[in-house]
Every structure is written in C-alpha cells, then in structure tokens.
GROMACS .gro file of N, CA, C and O in nm:
model
  476
    1ASP      N    1  -2.163  -0.740   2.103
    1ASP     CA    2  -2.022  -0.747   2.065
    1ASP      C    3  -2.008  -0.758   1.914
    1ASP      O    4  -2.090  -0.822   1.850
    2VAL      N    5  -1.905  -0.698   1.862
    2VAL     CA    6  -1.873  -0.710   1.720
    2VAL      C    7  -1.733  -0.769   1.706
    2VAL      O    8  -1.647  -0.749   1.792
    3GLN      N    9  -1.717  -0.842   1.596
    3GLN     CA   10  -1.588  -0.906   1.571
    3GLN      C   11  -1.557  -0.896   1.423
    3GLN      O   12  -1.645  -0.919   1.339
    4ALA      N   13  -1.433  -0.864   1.391
    4ALA     CA   14  -1.391  -0.854   1.252
    4ALA      C   15  -1.418  -0.985   1.180
    4ALA      O   16  -1.386  -1.093   1.229
    5GLY      N   17  -1.482  -0.975   1.062
    5GLY     CA   18  -1.510  -1.093   0.980
    5GLY      C   19  -1.638  -1.165   1.014
    5GLY      O   20  -1.670  -1.266   0.951
    6VAL      N   21  -1.714  -1.113   1.112
    6VAL     CA   22  -1.836  -1.181   1.156
    6VAL      C   23  -1.952  -1.082   1.158
    6VAL      O   24  -1.935  -0.967   1.199
    7GLY      N   25  -2.070  -1.127   1.116
    7GLY     CA   26  -2.191  -1.045   1.125
    7GLY      C   27  -2.177  -0.912   1.053
    7GLY      O   28  -2.143  -0.907   0.935
    8LYS      N   29  -2.204  -0.803   1.127
    8LYS     CA   30  -2.198  -0.669   1.069
    8LYS      C   31  -2.060  -0.634   1.012
    8LYS      O   32  -2.047  -0.549   0.926
    9LEU      N   33  -1.957  -0.699   1.063
    9LEU     CA   34  -1.820  -0.671   1.017
    9LEU      C   35  -1.764  -0.782   0.927
    9LEU      O   36  -1.642  -0.801   0.918
   10LYS      N   37  -1.856  -0.856   0.860
   10LYS     CA   38  -1.807  -0.957   0.766
   10LYS      C   39  -1.720  -0.892   0.659
   10LYS      O   40  -1.617  -0.945   0.619
   11ASN      N   41  -1.761  -0.775   0.613
   11ASN     CA   42  -1.682  -0.694   0.519
   11ASN      C   43  -1.636  -0.570   0.595
   11ASN      O   44  -1.717  -0.504   0.660
   12PHE      N   45  -1.507  -0.539   0.588
   12PHE     CA   46  -1.457  -0.422   0.660
   12PHE      C   47  -1.327  -0.374   0.597
   12PHE      O   48  -1.266  -0.443   0.515
   13GLU      N   49  -1.286  -0.255   0.636
   13GLU     CA   50  -1.158  -0.199   0.596
   13GLU      C   51  -1.085  -0.155   0.722
   13GLU      O   52  -1.148  -0.114   0.819
   14ALA      N   53  -0.952  -0.164   0.717
   14ALA     CA   54  -0.870  -0.122   0.832
   14ALA      C   55  -0.745  -0.052   0.780
   14ALA      O   56  -0.699  -0.079   0.669
   15VAL      N   57  -0.693   0.039   0.861
   15VAL     CA   58  -0.567   0.106   0.828
   15VAL      C   59  -0.472   0.089   0.946
   15VAL      O   60  -0.512   0.102   1.061
   16PHE      N   61  -0.348   0.058   0.913
   16PHE     CA   62  -0.243   0.041   1.014
   16PHE      C   63  -0.130   0.137   0.979
   16PHE      O   64  -0.091   0.148   0.863
   17THR      N   65  -0.077   0.205   1.078
   17THR     CA   66   0.038   0.292   1.057
   17THR      C   67   0.150   0.249   1.151
   17THR      O   68   0.125   0.196   1.259
   18ALA      N   69   0.272   0.269   1.106
   18ALA     CA   70   0.390   0.231   1.185
   18ALA      C   71   0.510   0.307   1.130
   18ALA      O   72   0.495   0.390   1.039
   19THR      N   73   0.626   0.280   1.186
   19THR     CA   74   0.750   0.334   1.132
   19THR      C   75   0.849   0.219   1.112
   19THR      O   76   0.841   0.116   1.178
   20LEU      N   77   0.940   0.241   1.019
   20LEU     CA   78   1.045   0.145   0.991
   20LEU      C   79   1.177   0.219   0.995
   20LEU      O   80   1.194   0.320   0.925
   21THR      N   81   1.271   0.173   1.077
   21THR     CA   82   1.402   0.234   1.085
   21THR      C   83   1.499   0.158   0.995
   21THR      O   84   1.514   0.036   1.009
   22VAL      N   85   1.562   0.231   0.905
   22VAL     CA   86   1.657   0.175   0.809
   22VAL      C   87   1.796   0.224   0.849
   22VAL      O   88   1.818   0.344   0.865
   23ASP      N   89   1.891   0.129   0.868
   23ASP     CA   90   2.023   0.165   0.921
   23ASP      C   91   2.123   0.214   0.817
   23ASP      O   92   2.224   0.276   0.852
   24LYS      N   93   2.097   0.187   0.687
   24LYS     CA   94   2.187   0.231   0.582
   24LYS      C   95   2.111   0.231   0.449
   24LYS      O   96   2.007   0.166   0.438
   25PRO      N   97   2.162   0.301   0.349
   25PRO     CA   98   2.096   0.298   0.218
   25PRO      C   99   2.093   0.154   0.165
   25PRO      O  100   2.193   0.082   0.173
   26ARG      N  101   1.978   0.114   0.113
   26ARG     CA  102   1.963  -0.023   0.062
   26ARG      C  103   1.825  -0.042   0.003
   26ARG      O  104   1.736   0.039   0.021
   27GLN      N  105   1.807  -0.157  -0.062
   27GLN     CA  106   1.675  -0.200  -0.103
   27GLN      C  107   1.626  -0.301  -0.001
   27GLN      O  108   1.704  -0.384   0.047
   28ILE      N  109   1.499  -0.291   0.033
   28ILE     CA  110   1.439  -0.385   0.128
   28ILE      C  111   1.323  -0.454   0.059
   28ILE      O  112   1.241  -0.391  -0.007
   29THR      N  113   1.319  -0.586   0.076
   29THR     CA  114   1.210  -0.667   0.023
   29THR      C  115   1.107  -0.689   0.132
   29THR      O  116   1.141  -0.727   0.245
   30PHE      N  117   0.982  -0.662   0.100
   30PHE     CA  118   0.870  -0.685   0.191
   30PHE      C  119   0.785  -0.798   0.135
   30PHE      O  120   0.756  -0.799   0.015
   31LYS      N  121   0.747  -0.890   0.220
   31LYS     CA  122   0.651  -0.993   0.182
   31LYS      C  123   0.516  -0.951   0.240
   31LYS      O  124   0.506  -0.914   0.358
   32VAL      N  125   0.414  -0.956   0.156
   32VAL     CA  126   0.278  -0.925   0.199
   32VAL      C  127   0.194  -1.048   0.173
   32VAL      O  128   0.190  -1.099   0.060
   33LEU      N  129   0.127  -1.099   0.275
   33LEU     CA  130   0.033  -1.209   0.261
   33LEU      C  131  -0.103  -1.156   0.301
   33LEU      O  132  -0.118  -1.104   0.414
   34ALA      N  133  -0.199  -1.163   0.210
   34ALA     CA  134  -0.329  -1.104   0.240
   34ALA      C  135  -0.442  -1.177   0.169
   34ALA      O  136  -0.426  -1.233   0.062
   35ASP      N  137  -0.557  -1.174   0.231
   35ASP     CA  138  -0.685  -1.214   0.176
   35ASP      C  139  -0.783  -1.109   0.228
   35ASP      O  140  -0.814  -1.105   0.345
   36ASP      N  141  -0.816  -1.024   0.161
   36ASP     CA  142  -0.839  -0.979   0.026
   36ASP      C  143  -0.740  -0.869  -0.013
   36ASP      O  144  -0.623  -0.896  -0.031
   37GLY      N  145  -0.785  -0.745  -0.021
   37GLY     CA  146  -0.703  -0.639  -0.077
   37GLY      C  147  -0.613  -0.567   0.022
   37GLY      O  148  -0.639  -0.565   0.142
   38TRP      N  149  -0.506  -0.506  -0.031
   38TRP     CA  150  -0.413  -0.429   0.051
   38TRP      C  151  -0.348  -0.319  -0.033
   38TRP      O  152  -0.336  -0.330  -0.155
   39ILE      N  153  -0.306  -0.213   0.037
   39ILE     CA  154  -0.230  -0.103  -0.022
   39ILE      C  155  -0.118  -0.070   0.078
   39ILE      O  156  -0.146  -0.048   0.196
   40PHE      N  157   0.006  -0.068   0.029
   40PHE     CA  158   0.123  -0.040   0.114
   40PHE      C  159   0.186   0.089   0.066
   40PHE      O  160   0.223   0.101  -0.051
   41SER      N  161   0.197   0.189   0.155
   41SER     CA  162   0.256   0.318   0.117
   41SER      C  163   0.355   0.364   0.224
   41SER      O  164   0.346   0.323   0.340
   42MET      N  165   0.450   0.449   0.182
   42MET     CA  166   0.552   0.498   0.273
   42MET      C  167   0.576   0.647   0.251
   42MET      O  168   0.569   0.697   0.138
   43GLY      N  169   0.609   0.716   0.360
   43GLY     CA  170   0.641   0.858   0.356
   43GLY      C  171   0.789   0.883   0.373
   43GLY      O  172   0.868   0.790   0.395
   44ALA      N  173   0.826   1.009   0.364
   44ALA     CA  174   0.966   1.050   0.375
   44ALA      C  175   1.014   1.044   0.520
   44ALA      O  176   0.936   1.058   0.615
   45SER      N  177   1.146   1.027   0.536
   45SER     CA  178   1.208   1.033   0.668
   45SER      C  179   1.208   1.178   0.715
   45SER      O  180   1.181   1.271   0.638
   46ALA      N  181   1.244   1.199   0.842
   46ALA     CA  182   1.253   1.336   0.896
   46ALA      C  183   1.355   1.419   0.818
   46ALA      O  184   1.340   1.540   0.805
   47GLY      N  185   1.456   1.353   0.760
   47GLY     CA  186   1.556   1.421   0.680
   47GLY      C  187   1.512   1.451   0.537
   47GLY      O  188   1.586   1.510   0.460
   48GLY      N  189   1.392   1.406   0.501
   48GLY     CA  190   1.337   1.436   0.370
   48GLY      C  191   1.361   1.331   0.262
   48GLY      O  192   1.323   1.350   0.147
   49SER      N  193   1.424   1.219   0.298
   49SER     CA  194   1.449   1.114   0.199
   49SER      C  195   1.321   1.033   0.177
   49SER      O  196   1.262   0.982   0.272
   50GLN      N  197   1.279   1.021   0.050
   50GLN     CA  198   1.156   0.948   0.017
   50GLN      C  199   1.191   0.812  -0.042
   50GLN      O  200   1.265   0.804  -0.140
   51PRO      N  201   1.139   0.704   0.018
   51PRO     CA  202   1.161   0.573  -0.042
   51PRO      C  203   1.095   0.567  -0.180
   51PRO      O  204   0.999   0.638  -0.207
   52THR      N  205   1.148   0.480  -0.267
   52THR     CA  206   1.093   0.467  -0.402
   52THR      C  207   1.060   0.322  -0.435
   52THR      O  208   1.128   0.229  -0.388
   53TYR      N  209   0.958   0.306  -0.515
   53TYR     CA  210   0.913   0.176  -0.565
   53TYR      C  211   1.017   0.118  -0.658
   53TYR      O  212   1.068   0.187  -0.746
   54VAL      N  213   1.049  -0.012  -0.640
   54VAL     CA  214   1.138  -0.083  -0.730
   54VAL      C  215   1.059  -0.187  -0.809
   54VAL      O  216   1.064  -0.192  -0.930
   55SER      N  217   0.986  -0.273  -0.736
   55SER     CA  218   0.908  -0.376  -0.803
   55SER      C  219   0.801  -0.430  -0.709
   55SER      O  220   0.807  -0.412  -0.589
   56GLY      N  221   0.705  -0.497  -0.769
   56GLY     CA  222   0.596  -0.557  -0.695
   56GLY      C  223   0.463  -0.525  -0.759
   56GLY      O  224   0.455  -0.445  -0.852
   57PRO      N  225   0.356  -0.588  -0.711
   57PRO     CA  226   0.225  -0.567  -0.771
   57PRO      C  227   0.174  -0.424  -0.749
   57PRO      O  228   0.199  -0.364  -0.646
   58MET      N  229   0.105  -0.374  -0.849
   58MET     CA  230   0.040  -0.243  -0.842
   58MET      C  231  -0.103  -0.258  -0.897
   58MET      O  232  -0.147  -0.182  -0.982
   59ASN      N  233  -0.172  -0.362  -0.848
   59ASN     CA  234  -0.306  -0.392  -0.895
   59ASN      C  235  -0.409  -0.296  -0.836
   59ASN      O  236  -0.432  -0.295  -0.716
   60ASN      N  237  -0.468  -0.215  -0.923
   60ASN     CA  238  -0.571  -0.118  -0.883
   60ASN      C  239  -0.520  -0.023  -0.775
   60ASN      O  240  -0.590   0.011  -0.681
   61ALA      N  241  -0.394   0.017  -0.788
   61ALA     CA  242  -0.328   0.100  -0.687
   61ALA      C  243  -0.364   0.248  -0.703
   61ALA      O  244  -0.358   0.300  -0.814
   62PRO      N  245  -0.397   0.315  -0.593
   62PRO     CA  246  -0.410   0.461  -0.601
   62PRO      C  247  -0.271   0.523  -0.606
   62PRO      O  248  -0.170   0.454  -0.587
   63THR      N  249  -0.263   0.652  -0.629
   63THR     CA  250  -0.134   0.721  -0.635
   63THR      C  251  -0.072   0.734  -0.496
   63THR      O  252   0.049   0.724  -0.479
   64VAL      N  253  -0.158   0.760  -0.397
   64VAL     CA  254  -0.112   0.780  -0.259
   64VAL      C  255  -0.197   0.698  -0.163
   64VAL      O  256  -0.310   0.660  -0.196
   65GLY      N  257  -0.143   0.672  -0.044
   65GLY     CA  258  -0.218   0.604   0.060
   65GLY      C  259  -0.343   0.683   0.097
   65GLY      O  260  -0.336   0.805   0.110
   66PRO      N  261  -0.457   0.618   0.113
   66PRO     CA  262  -0.583   0.689   0.133
   66PRO      C  263  -0.593   0.769   0.262
   66PRO      O  264  -0.670   0.864   0.268
   67PHE      N  265  -0.517   0.736   0.365
   67PHE     CA  266  -0.530   0.807   0.492
   67PHE      C  267  -0.417   0.906   0.517
   67PHE      O  268  -0.437   1.012   0.575
   68THR      N  269  -0.296   0.872   0.474
   68THR     CA  270  -0.180   0.956   0.505
   68THR      C  271  -0.129   1.036   0.386
   68THR      O  272  -0.055   1.131   0.405
   69GLY      N  273  -0.162   0.992   0.265
   69GLY     CA  274  -0.109   1.057   0.147
   69GLY      C  275   0.033   1.015   0.113
   69GLY      O  276   0.097   1.076   0.027
   70TYR      N  277   0.085   0.910   0.179
   70TYR     CA  278   0.219   0.861   0.148
   70TYR      C  279   0.220   0.799   0.008
   70TYR      O  280   0.118   0.753  -0.044
   71THR      N  281   0.338   0.789  -0.051
   71THR     CA  282   0.355   0.731  -0.185
   71THR      C  283   0.332   0.580  -0.180
   71THR      O  284   0.389   0.510  -0.095
   72VAL      N  285   0.254   0.528  -0.272
   72VAL     CA  286   0.223   0.384  -0.276
   72VAL      C  287   0.344   0.307  -0.327
   72VAL      O  288   0.404   0.342  -0.429
   73MET      N  289   0.379   0.201  -0.255
   73MET     CA  290   0.492   0.115  -0.289
   73MET      C  291   0.445  -0.017  -0.350
   73MET      O  292   0.525  -0.089  -0.411
   74GLY      N  293   0.319  -0.052  -0.330
   74GLY     CA  294   0.265  -0.176  -0.384
   74GLY      C  295   0.120  -0.189  -0.344
   74GLY      O  296   0.075  -0.128  -0.247
   75ALA      N  297   0.045  -0.269  -0.422
   75ALA     CA  298  -0.096  -0.289  -0.390
   75ALA      C  299  -0.150  -0.412  -0.463
   75ALA      O  300  -0.107  -0.444  -0.573
   76ASN      N  301  -0.242  -0.477  -0.399
   76ASN     CA  302  -0.328  -0.577  -0.461
   76ASN      C  303  -0.468  -0.540  -0.414
   76ASN      O  304  -0.526  -0.605  -0.329
   77ASN      N  305  -0.517  -0.430  -0.464
   77ASN     CA  306  -0.639  -0.365  -0.416
   77ASN      C  307  -0.762  -0.425  -0.483
   77ASN      O  308  -0.831  -0.360  -0.561
   78LYS      N  309  -0.785  -0.553  -0.453
   78LYS     CA  310  -0.899  -0.625  -0.509
   78LYS      C  311  -0.923  -0.750  -0.426
   78LYS      O  312  -0.835  -0.792  -0.349
   79GLY      N  313  -1.038  -0.809  -0.441
   79GLY     CA  314  -1.067  -0.934  -0.371
   79GLY      C  315  -0.979  -1.046  -0.423
   79GLY      O  316  -0.950  -1.053  -0.542
   80SER      N  317  -0.933  -1.130  -0.332
   80SER     CA  318  -0.849  -1.243  -0.374
   80SER      C  319  -0.846  -1.347  -0.263
   80SER      O  320  -0.875  -1.317  -0.147
   81ALA      N  321  -0.810  -1.467  -0.301
   81ALA     CA  322  -0.780  -1.571  -0.203
   81ALA      C  323  -0.650  -1.532  -0.135
   81ALA      O  324  -0.581  -1.442  -0.182
   82PRO      N  325  -0.613  -1.598  -0.025
   82PRO     CA  326  -0.484  -1.565   0.036
   82PRO      C  327  -0.372  -1.578  -0.068
   82PRO      O  328  -0.358  -1.681  -0.132
   83VAL      N  329  -0.298  -1.469  -0.085
   83VAL     CA  330  -0.190  -1.468  -0.184
   83VAL      C  331  -0.070  -1.395  -0.125
   83VAL      O  332  -0.086  -1.295  -0.055
   84ALA      N  333   0.049  -1.447  -0.154
   84ALA     CA  334   0.172  -1.384  -0.109
   84ALA      C  335   0.227  -1.298  -0.223
   84ALA      O  336   0.228  -1.340  -0.338
   85SER      N  337   0.272  -1.178  -0.189
   85SER     CA  338   0.329  -1.086  -0.286
   85SER      C  339   0.463  -1.036  -0.233
   85SER      O  340   0.485  -1.032  -0.113
   86THR      N  341   0.549  -0.995  -0.326
   86THR     CA  342   0.679  -0.939  -0.290
   86THR      C  343   0.685  -0.795  -0.341
   86THR      O  344   0.655  -0.769  -0.457
   87VAL      N  345   0.722  -0.703  -0.253
   87VAL     CA  346   0.738  -0.562  -0.287
   87VAL      C  347   0.881  -0.523  -0.251
   87VAL      O  348   0.926  -0.548  -0.140
   88VAL      N  349   0.952  -0.460  -0.345
   88VAL     CA  350   1.088  -0.414  -0.319
   88VAL      C  351   1.089  -0.261  -0.321
   88VAL      O  352   1.035  -0.198  -0.412
   89VAL      N  353   1.147  -0.203  -0.215
   89VAL     CA  354   1.151  -0.058  -0.196
   89VAL      C  355   1.297  -0.014  -0.181
   89VAL      O  356   1.375  -0.080  -0.112
   90ASN      N  357   1.333   0.097  -0.244
   90ASN     CA  358   1.468   0.151  -0.235
   90ASN      C  359   1.472   0.267  -0.135
   90ASN      O  360   1.389   0.357  -0.139
   91PHE      N  361   1.571   0.262  -0.047
   91PHE     CA  362   1.596   0.367   0.052
   91PHE      C  363   1.734   0.425   0.023
   91PHE      O  364   1.833   0.353   0.028
   92THR      N  365   1.741   0.554  -0.007
   92THR     CA  366   1.869   0.616  -0.042
   92THR      C  367   1.944   0.671   0.079
   92THR      O  368   2.057   0.717   0.066
   93ALA      N  369   1.879   0.666   0.195
   93ALA     CA  370   1.942   0.717   0.318
   93ALA      C  371   1.890   0.641   0.439
   93ALA      O  372   1.778   0.591   0.438
   94SER      N  373   1.973   0.635   0.542
   94SER     CA  374   1.926   0.578   0.668
   94SER      C  375   1.823   0.674   0.728
   94SER      O  376   1.817   0.791   0.693
   95GLY      N  377   1.741   0.623   0.818
   95GLY     CA  378   1.641   0.707   0.883
   95GLY      C  379   1.520   0.626   0.924
   95GLY      O  380   1.514   0.504   0.905
   96THR      N  381   1.424   0.695   0.981
   96THR     CA  382   1.299   0.633   1.022
   96THR      C  383   1.189   0.681   0.928
   96THR      O  384   1.170   0.801   0.911
   97TYR      N  385   1.120   0.586   0.867
   97TYR     CA  386   1.021   0.613   0.764
   97TYR      C  387   0.882   0.571   0.810
   97TYR      O  388   0.864   0.459   0.859
   98PRO      N  389   0.783   0.659   0.794
   98PRO     CA  390   0.646   0.622   0.830
   98PRO      C  391   0.585   0.536   0.720
   98PRO      O  392   0.619   0.549   0.602
   99LEU      N  393   0.496   0.447   0.759
   99LEU     CA  394   0.428   0.363   0.661
   99LEU      C  395   0.281   0.350   0.694
   99LEU      O  396   0.238   0.370   0.808
  100GLU      N  397   0.205   0.320   0.591
  100GLU     CA  398   0.061   0.294   0.601
  100GLU      C  399   0.033   0.163   0.531
  100GLU      O  400   0.080   0.140   0.419
  101LEU      N  401  -0.043   0.075   0.595
  101LEU     CA  402  -0.086  -0.049   0.534
  101LEU      C  403  -0.238  -0.056   0.547
  101LEU      O  404  -0.291  -0.059   0.658
  102ASP      N  405  -0.306  -0.055   0.432
  102ASP     CA  406  -0.452  -0.060   0.429
  102ASP      C  407  -0.495  -0.201   0.394
  102ASP      O  408  -0.433  -0.267   0.310
  103TYR      N  409  -0.603  -0.245   0.456
  103TYR     CA  410  -0.653  -0.382   0.439
  103TYR      C  411  -0.803  -0.380   0.417
  103TYR      O  412  -0.875  -0.307   0.485
  104THR      N  413  -0.848  -0.460   0.321
  104THR     CA  414  -0.991  -0.474   0.294
  104THR      C  415  -1.029  -0.620   0.299
  104THR      O  416  -0.967  -0.702   0.230
  105GLU      N  417  -1.128  -0.653   0.378
  105GLU     CA  418  -1.188  -0.787   0.380
  105GLU      C  419  -1.325  -0.772   0.317
  105GLU      O  420  -1.410  -0.703   0.372
  106ALA      N  421  -1.344  -0.833   0.201
  106ALA     CA  422  -1.465  -0.805   0.125
  106ALA      C  423  -1.552  -0.926   0.096
  106ALA      O  424  -1.661  -0.910   0.046
  107ARG      N  425  -1.506  -1.044   0.123
  107ARG     CA  426  -1.585  -1.160   0.082
  107ARG      C  427  -1.597  -1.267   0.189
  107ARG      O  428  -1.632  -1.380   0.160
  108GLY      N  429  -1.567  -1.233   0.312
  108GLY     CA  430  -1.569  -1.336   0.415
  108GLY      C  431  -1.452  -1.431   0.397
  108GLY      O  432  -1.364  -1.409   0.316
  109GLY      N  433  -1.452  -1.536   0.472
  109GLY     CA  434  -1.344  -1.634   0.459
  109GLY      C  435  -1.226  -1.597   0.547
  109GLY      O  436  -1.242  -1.554   0.660
  110HIS      N  437  -1.108  -1.613   0.491
  110HIS     CA  438  -0.986  -1.590   0.568
  110HIS      C  439  -0.971  -1.443   0.606
  110HIS      O  440  -0.999  -1.354   0.526
  111LEU      N  441  -0.926  -1.419   0.724
  111LEU     CA  442  -0.884  -1.286   0.768
  111LEU      C  443  -0.732  -1.291   0.777
  111LEU      O  444  -0.677  -1.336   0.878
  112THR      N  445  -0.667  -1.248   0.672
  112THR     CA  446  -0.522  -1.266   0.663
  112THR      C  447  -0.455  -1.137   0.621
  112THR      O  448  -0.490  -1.081   0.517
  113LEU      N  449  -0.359  -1.091   0.699
  113LEU     CA  450  -0.275  -0.979   0.661
  113LEU      C  451  -0.142  -0.988   0.735
  113LEU      O  452  -0.139  -0.982   0.858
  114LEU      N  453  -0.034  -1.004   0.659
  114LEU     CA  454   0.101  -1.003   0.716
  114LEU      C  455   0.189  -0.914   0.631
  114LEU      O  456   0.182  -0.918   0.507
  115LEU      N  457   0.272  -0.832   0.694
  115LEU     CA  458   0.373  -0.751   0.627
  115LEU      C  459   0.505  -0.784   0.694
  115LEU      O  460   0.523  -0.757   0.813
  116ILE      N  461   0.599  -0.840   0.616
  116ILE     CA  462   0.725  -0.885   0.673
  116ILE      C  463   0.840  -0.820   0.595
  116ILE      O  464   0.857  -0.848   0.476
  117PRO      N  465   0.919  -0.731   0.658
  117PRO     CA  466   1.037  -0.676   0.591
  117PRO      C  467   1.155  -0.772   0.608
  117PRO      O  468   1.179  -0.826   0.715
  118TYR      N  469   1.227  -0.797   0.497
  118TYR     CA  470   1.348  -0.878   0.501
  118TYR      C  471   1.466  -0.784   0.488
  118TYR      O  472   1.493  -0.732   0.382
  119MET      N  473   1.533  -0.759   0.603
  119MET     CA  474   1.641  -0.661   0.605
  119MET      C  475   1.773  -0.733   0.614
  119MET      O  476   1.842  -0.755   0.690
   0.00000   0.00000   0.00000
C-alpha cells in the first residue's frame, strides 16, 4: 500500500480540476491554505469570458497551469510551512469556469491544501 506523505510518496505532486459557477460579474476572493507549494489557474467560460488576476501571491508562478494551460491566478510555488494566502480574481460575466489547482508536497510534514471561494 502507498499513502500520500509516507514512504515512497513522502514527496509528491497532485493536480485537481473542477468548475466554478459565477452568477454575476464580480470579483471573488479565494483563500488558499497550503503546505508546501501550489498553483491556481482558471480557464474561460463556454461563452469565452476569461477571468483575470487582480491580486495575490505570484511566487515562482508559471504563465499557465502545467496540465490544462489555463491562465495562472496565483501561486506560492515553493516549499513553505502551512501558510494562508488570498487571491482575488475578476469575472466580467456570469458562467461556469474551469479551474486547475496544483499541489506539491516536498518536505514531509503537514499535508495541507484548501481552496475556499468567498462569494
């Protein structure tokens, strides 16, 4: 048996994909709590509206999400103790938006990853 954070998987990377439905144009604040690194990216809605970065950490951020190619909205792409970050994203239209959240556990210890949208 293998388990994340133990033995062969003491260090690992994971990718999570989901969708977020936005009911009206607005800015949404996301809280990210992670130990170690993370990259948060979003793609366009079916109607073609692309969310845009407003504020938040962009530590060692790539231009696009590594698996989907979505635009990066925030990142703390480095080893760290559990740390909370705030990312603000602007949505100019209602719709359903795809997202990618990448996680890296590189030093053992806490296995922590939370993404919370405040709508």
